[in-house]
Tab-separated table of C-alpha atoms and ligand atoms in Angstrom:
chain	number	residue	atom	x	y	z
A	150	MET	CA	21.353	-1.554	-6.099
A	151	THR	CA	18.009	-3.681	-5.157
A	152	ILE	CA	16.126	-2.312	-2.128
A	153	ARG	CA	12.943	-3.976	-0.510
A	154	ILE	CA	9.948	-1.648	0.452
A	155	ASP	CA	6.489	-2.585	1.330
A	156	LEU	CA	4.556	-0.280	-0.483
A	157	HIS	CA	1.317	-0.285	1.276
A	158	VAL	CA	0.793	0.328	5.098
A	159	HIS	CA	-1.515	2.113	7.034
A	160	SER	CA	-0.657	3.995	10.385
A	161	MET	CA	-2.586	4.877	13.331
A	162	TYR	CA	-3.987	7.983	11.577
A	163	SER	CA	-6.010	5.110	9.784
A	164	VAL	CA	-9.171	4.567	11.482
A	165	ASP	CA	-8.425	0.630	11.373
A	166	SER	CA	-4.702	0.764	11.764
A	167	THR	CA	-3.002	0.637	15.274
A	168	ILE	CA	0.584	1.372	13.718
A	169	ARG	CA	2.414	3.911	15.731
A	170	PRO	CA	4.804	6.200	13.710
A	171	GLU	CA	7.770	5.006	15.489
A	172	GLN	CA	6.997	1.221	14.981
A	173	LEU	CA	7.405	1.449	11.373
A	174	PRO	CA	11.389	1.346	11.320
A	175	LEU	CA	11.439	-1.432	13.873
A	176	TYR	CA	9.260	-3.644	12.071
A	177	ALA	CA	10.505	-3.025	8.784
A	178	ARG	CA	14.316	-3.495	9.881
A	179	LYS	CA	13.094	-6.925	11.462
A	180	ARG	CA	11.822	-7.810	8.232
A	181	GLY	CA	14.734	-6.725	6.480
A	182	LEU	CA	13.222	-3.949	4.535
A	183	ASP	CA	14.842	-0.552	3.408
A	184	GLY	CA	11.747	1.418	3.514
A	185	VAL	CA	7.834	1.488	3.702
A	186	ALA	CA	5.130	3.510	2.302
A	187	VAL	CA	2.210	4.888	4.290
A	188	THR	CA	-0.744	5.192	2.537
A	189	ASP	CA	-2.987	5.967	5.040
A	190	HIS	CA	-7.080	6.320	3.860
A	191	ASP	CA	-7.747	9.707	2.327
A	192	ARG	CA	-5.182	11.778	3.689
A	193	LEU	CA	-1.877	12.573	2.941
A	194	ASP	CA	-0.725	14.687	6.114
A	195	SER	CA	-0.225	11.780	8.102
A	196	ALA	CA	2.454	10.017	5.908
A	197	LEU	CA	4.350	13.629	5.191
A	198	ARG	CA	4.644	14.194	8.654
A	199	ILE	CA	5.889	10.808	9.383
A	200	SER	CA	8.133	11.002	6.338
A	201	ARG	CA	9.465	14.131	7.411
A	202	GLU	CA	10.144	13.262	11.009
A	203	SER	CA	11.798	9.664	10.474
A	204	ASN	CA	15.370	8.863	9.365
A	205	PHE	CA	14.241	5.678	7.760
A	206	LEU	CA	12.845	5.676	4.438
A	207	ILE	CA	9.346	6.650	4.444
A	208	LEU	CA	7.319	7.152	0.924
A	209	PRO	CA	4.380	9.506	1.657
A	210	GLY	CA	1.309	8.416	-0.161
A	211	MET	CA	-2.521	7.629	0.411
A	212	GLU	CA	-5.043	5.343	-0.344
A	213	VAL	CA	-7.859	7.159	-2.279
A	214	THR	CA	-11.558	6.155	-2.101
A	215	SER	CA	-12.587	6.616	-5.611
A	216	LEU	CA	-15.842	6.222	-6.883
A	217	ASP	CA	-14.913	2.877	-8.536
A	218	GLY	CA	-12.357	1.249	-6.004
A	219	HIS	CA	-9.387	2.323	-3.909
A	220	ILE	CA	-6.005	3.520	-5.335
A	221	VAL	CA	-2.949	4.082	-4.113
A	222	GLY	CA	-1.139	7.260	-4.862
A	223	LEU	CA	3.116	7.586	-4.034
A	224	ASN	CA	5.010	9.987	-3.961
A	225	LEU	CA	2.533	12.565	-3.541
A	226	LYS	CA	2.918	16.395	-2.619
A	227	GLU	CA	-0.802	17.181	-2.371
A	228	SER	CA	-3.797	15.187	-1.380
A	229	VAL	CA	-6.000	13.930	-3.676
A	230	PRO	CA	-9.717	14.054	-2.843
A	231	LYS	CA	-12.088	10.848	-2.260
A	232	GLY	CA	-15.180	10.422	-4.526
A	233	LEU	CA	-13.983	10.805	-8.115
A	234	THR	CA	-13.828	8.376	-10.776
A	235	ALA	CA	-10.668	6.069	-10.984
A	236	GLU	CA	-9.745	7.949	-14.347
A	237	GLU	CA	-10.353	11.595	-12.729
A	238	THR	CA	-8.254	9.883	-9.660
A	239	VAL	CA	-5.594	8.684	-11.540
A	240	ASP	CA	-4.769	12.360	-13.472
A	241	ARG	CA	-5.100	13.831	-9.872
A	242	ILE	CA	-2.142	11.525	-8.519
A	243	HIS	CA	0.056	12.313	-11.580
A	244	ASP	CA	-0.921	15.940	-11.181
A	245	ALA	CA	0.340	15.993	-7.904
A	246	GLY	CA	3.508	14.477	-8.880
A	247	GLY	CA	3.324	10.677	-7.773
A	248	ILE	CA	2.397	7.334	-9.627
A	249	ALA	CA	-1.069	5.385	-9.249
A	250	ILE	CA	-1.244	1.853	-8.113
A	251	ALA	CA	-4.184	-0.371	-8.832
A	252	CYS	CA	-4.464	-1.696	-5.189
A	253	HIS	CA	-5.897	-5.471	-4.338
A	254	PRO	CA	-7.795	-5.119	-7.933
A	255	SER	CA	-9.412	-8.474	-7.425
A	256	ALA	CA	-9.751	-8.857	-3.313
A	257	PHE	CA	-13.440	-9.567	-2.331
A	258	PHE	CA	-14.860	-7.184	0.270
A	259	LYS	CA	-12.170	-4.353	-0.033
A	260	GLY	CA	-13.380	-1.764	-2.609
A	261	SER	CA	-11.651	-2.826	-5.397
A	262	LEU	CA	-11.160	-1.629	-8.997
A	263	GLY	CA	-11.932	-4.906	-10.926
A	264	GLU	CA	-12.157	-3.869	-14.765
A	265	CYS	CA	-11.481	-0.202	-14.014
A	266	ALA	CA	-7.902	-0.941	-13.419
A	267	THR	CA	-6.656	0.040	-17.006
A	268	SER	CA	-3.445	0.899	-18.866
A	269	ARG	CA	-3.509	4.806	-17.370
A	270	PHE	CA	-2.314	3.124	-13.690
A	271	ASP	CA	1.514	3.067	-13.453
A	272	ALA	CA	1.432	-0.406	-11.614
A	273	ILE	CA	-0.605	-3.107	-10.037
A	274	GLU	CA	-0.490	-4.735	-7.019
A	275	VAL	CA	-0.598	-8.095	-7.837
A	276	ILE	CA	0.550	-9.045	-4.215
A	277	ASN	CA	-1.615	-7.593	-1.404
A	278	SER	CA	-1.164	-9.504	1.764
A	279	SER	CA	-4.803	-8.683	3.224
A	280	ALA	CA	-6.479	-9.878	0.208
A	281	ILE	CA	-8.902	-12.532	0.533
A	282	PRO	CA	-9.191	-15.145	-1.295
A	283	PHE	CA	-5.156	-14.905	-1.371
A	284	ARG	CA	-4.007	-17.090	-4.003
A	285	TYR	CA	-7.226	-16.434	-6.398
A	286	SER	CA	-6.621	-12.796	-5.922
A	287	VAL	CA	-2.645	-12.719	-6.918
A	288	ARG	CA	-3.498	-15.069	-10.010
A	289	ARG	CA	-6.127	-12.389	-11.208
A	290	SER	CA	-4.084	-9.499	-10.700
A	291	GLU	CA	-1.154	-11.170	-12.650
A	292	GLU	CA	-3.282	-11.832	-15.478
A	293	LEU	CA	-4.487	-8.028	-15.173
A	294	ALA	CA	-0.549	-6.661	-15.224
A	295	SER	CA	-0.008	-9.053	-18.262
A	296	ARG	CA	-2.818	-8.073	-20.122
A	297	LEU	CA	-2.353	-4.169	-19.073
A	298	GLY	CA	1.529	-4.701	-19.813
A	299	ILE	CA	2.174	-2.590	-16.507
A	300	SER	CA	4.525	-2.923	-13.402
A	301	ARG	CA	3.861	-5.273	-10.594
A	302	VAL	CA	4.278	-4.472	-6.962
A	303	ALA	CA	3.383	-6.022	-3.571
A	304	GLY	CA	2.389	-4.628	-0.448
A	305	SER	CA	1.364	-6.018	2.848
A	306	ASP	CA	-1.370	-3.493	3.501
A	307	ALA	CA	-0.696	-3.632	6.992
A	308	HIS	CA	-2.856	-2.386	9.867
A	309	TYR	CA	-0.933	-4.128	12.781
A	310	GLY	CA	2.939	-3.937	13.213
A	311	PRO	CA	3.818	-7.519	12.728
A	312	GLU	CA	1.912	-7.373	9.513
A	313	ILE	CA	4.830	-4.990	8.012
A	314	GLY	CA	6.756	-6.651	5.392
A	315	CYS	CA	4.607	-9.672	4.811
A	316	ALA	CA	4.654	-8.503	1.265
A	317	TYR	CA	7.465	-6.214	-0.355
A	318	THR	CA	8.664	-5.124	-3.748
A	319	VAL	CA	11.725	-5.192	-4.575
A	320	VAL	CA	13.128	-2.487	-6.843
A	321	LYS	CA	16.174	-1.542	-9.099
A	322	ALA	CA	17.087	1.735	-7.507
A	323	GLU	CA	19.037	3.828	-4.955
A	324	LEU	CA	17.680	4.522	-1.920
A	325	VAL	CA	16.051	7.932	-2.775
A	326	ALA	CA	12.050	8.519	-3.404
A	327	GLN	CA	12.436	9.582	-6.603
A	328	ASP	CA	14.947	6.991	-8.280
A	329	ILE	CA	12.343	4.409	-6.628
A	330	ILE	CA	9.466	6.247	-8.145
A	331	SER	CA	11.209	6.270	-11.608
A	332	ALA	CA	12.214	2.630	-11.446
A	333	ILE	CA	8.530	1.282	-10.526
A	334	LYS	CA	7.234	3.196	-13.652
A	335	LYS	CA	9.671	1.473	-15.901
A	336	GLY	CA	9.140	-1.638	-14.538
A	337	MET	CA	12.317	-2.400	-12.932
A	338	CYS	CA	10.624	-4.198	-9.866
A	339	GLN	CA	9.364	-7.217	-8.613
A	340	PRO	CA	6.514	-8.571	-6.520
A	341	PHE	CA	7.277	-10.392	-3.523
A	342	GLY	CA	5.471	-11.864	-0.540
A	343	LYS	CA	2.824	-13.660	0.671
A	344	GLY	CA	-1.014	-13.866	2.509
A	345	ILE	CA	-1.024	-12.599	6.632
A	346	PRO	CA	-1.181	-15.974	8.882
A	347	LEU	CA	-4.657	-16.304	10.312
A	348	GLY	CA	-3.334	-15.939	13.811
A	349	MET	CA	-1.856	-12.361	13.151
A	350	ARG	CA	-5.129	-11.696	11.228
A	351	LEU	CA	-7.333	-12.062	14.272
A	352	LYS	CA	-4.985	-10.544	16.331
A	353	ARG	CA	-5.267	-7.538	13.898
A	354	GLU	CA	-9.138	-7.584	13.774
A	355	PHE	CA	-8.738	-7.630	17.885
A	356	PHE	CA	-6.770	-4.500	18.361
A	357	SER	CA	-8.513	-2.924	15.436
A	358	PHE	CA	-11.628	-3.592	17.500
A	359	ARG	CA	-10.446	-2.342	20.709
A	360	LYS	CA	-9.144	0.917	19.071
A	361	SER	CA	-12.606	2.019	17.451
A	362	ARG	CA	-14.013	1.206	20.780
A	363	SER	CA	-11.721	3.224	23.003
A	364	PRO	CA	-12.684	6.890	23.593
B	55	ZN	ZN1	-7.910	-0.735	0.159
B	56	ZN	ZN1	-5.036	-0.412	2.296
């Protein structure tokens, strides 16, 4: 079967996100998704807990701040520390049973990997709905994925509920985490989606700002 999954979503346990755990299945179903990956900044505990407590498919992951840029680790059993090189981070993700995704490798202002995205990664996030400039970032990431010959995936990088599903990956797999992960590794997946519309992006910034100011 084929399933649709947004592989990059931040819950409220990321300082800059306002998405409550119970909102994840609501918005995901509305967008016709079969699952989402929760990838909070430099923590795995939130994703593991949300995944355990939900009867909707939540892949536990995290977005690691490496010395060379952001890296998404999916299906992790243990947390990976920040501040290591990209190479060390990818190794740690593999040791923790996960796959390493070079997220938004070509976007501006986002801690992107650029040339540090290598074939050691399992996939390139070709479409990231939050990437600026969006079209440029998709084109560069496509070129990178072709050059490296690795899988292509997509995620919204949502920090605000309605952004969930702006981009998603179609995977040829059963609705089981391990099956999805091995299909992505084998390239049995395809990225889809678009950039976050401006109005939605402004709302995200507003709610994120309000959250950062609240006691
Ligand atoms: Zn990032
Ligand atoms: Zn992110």
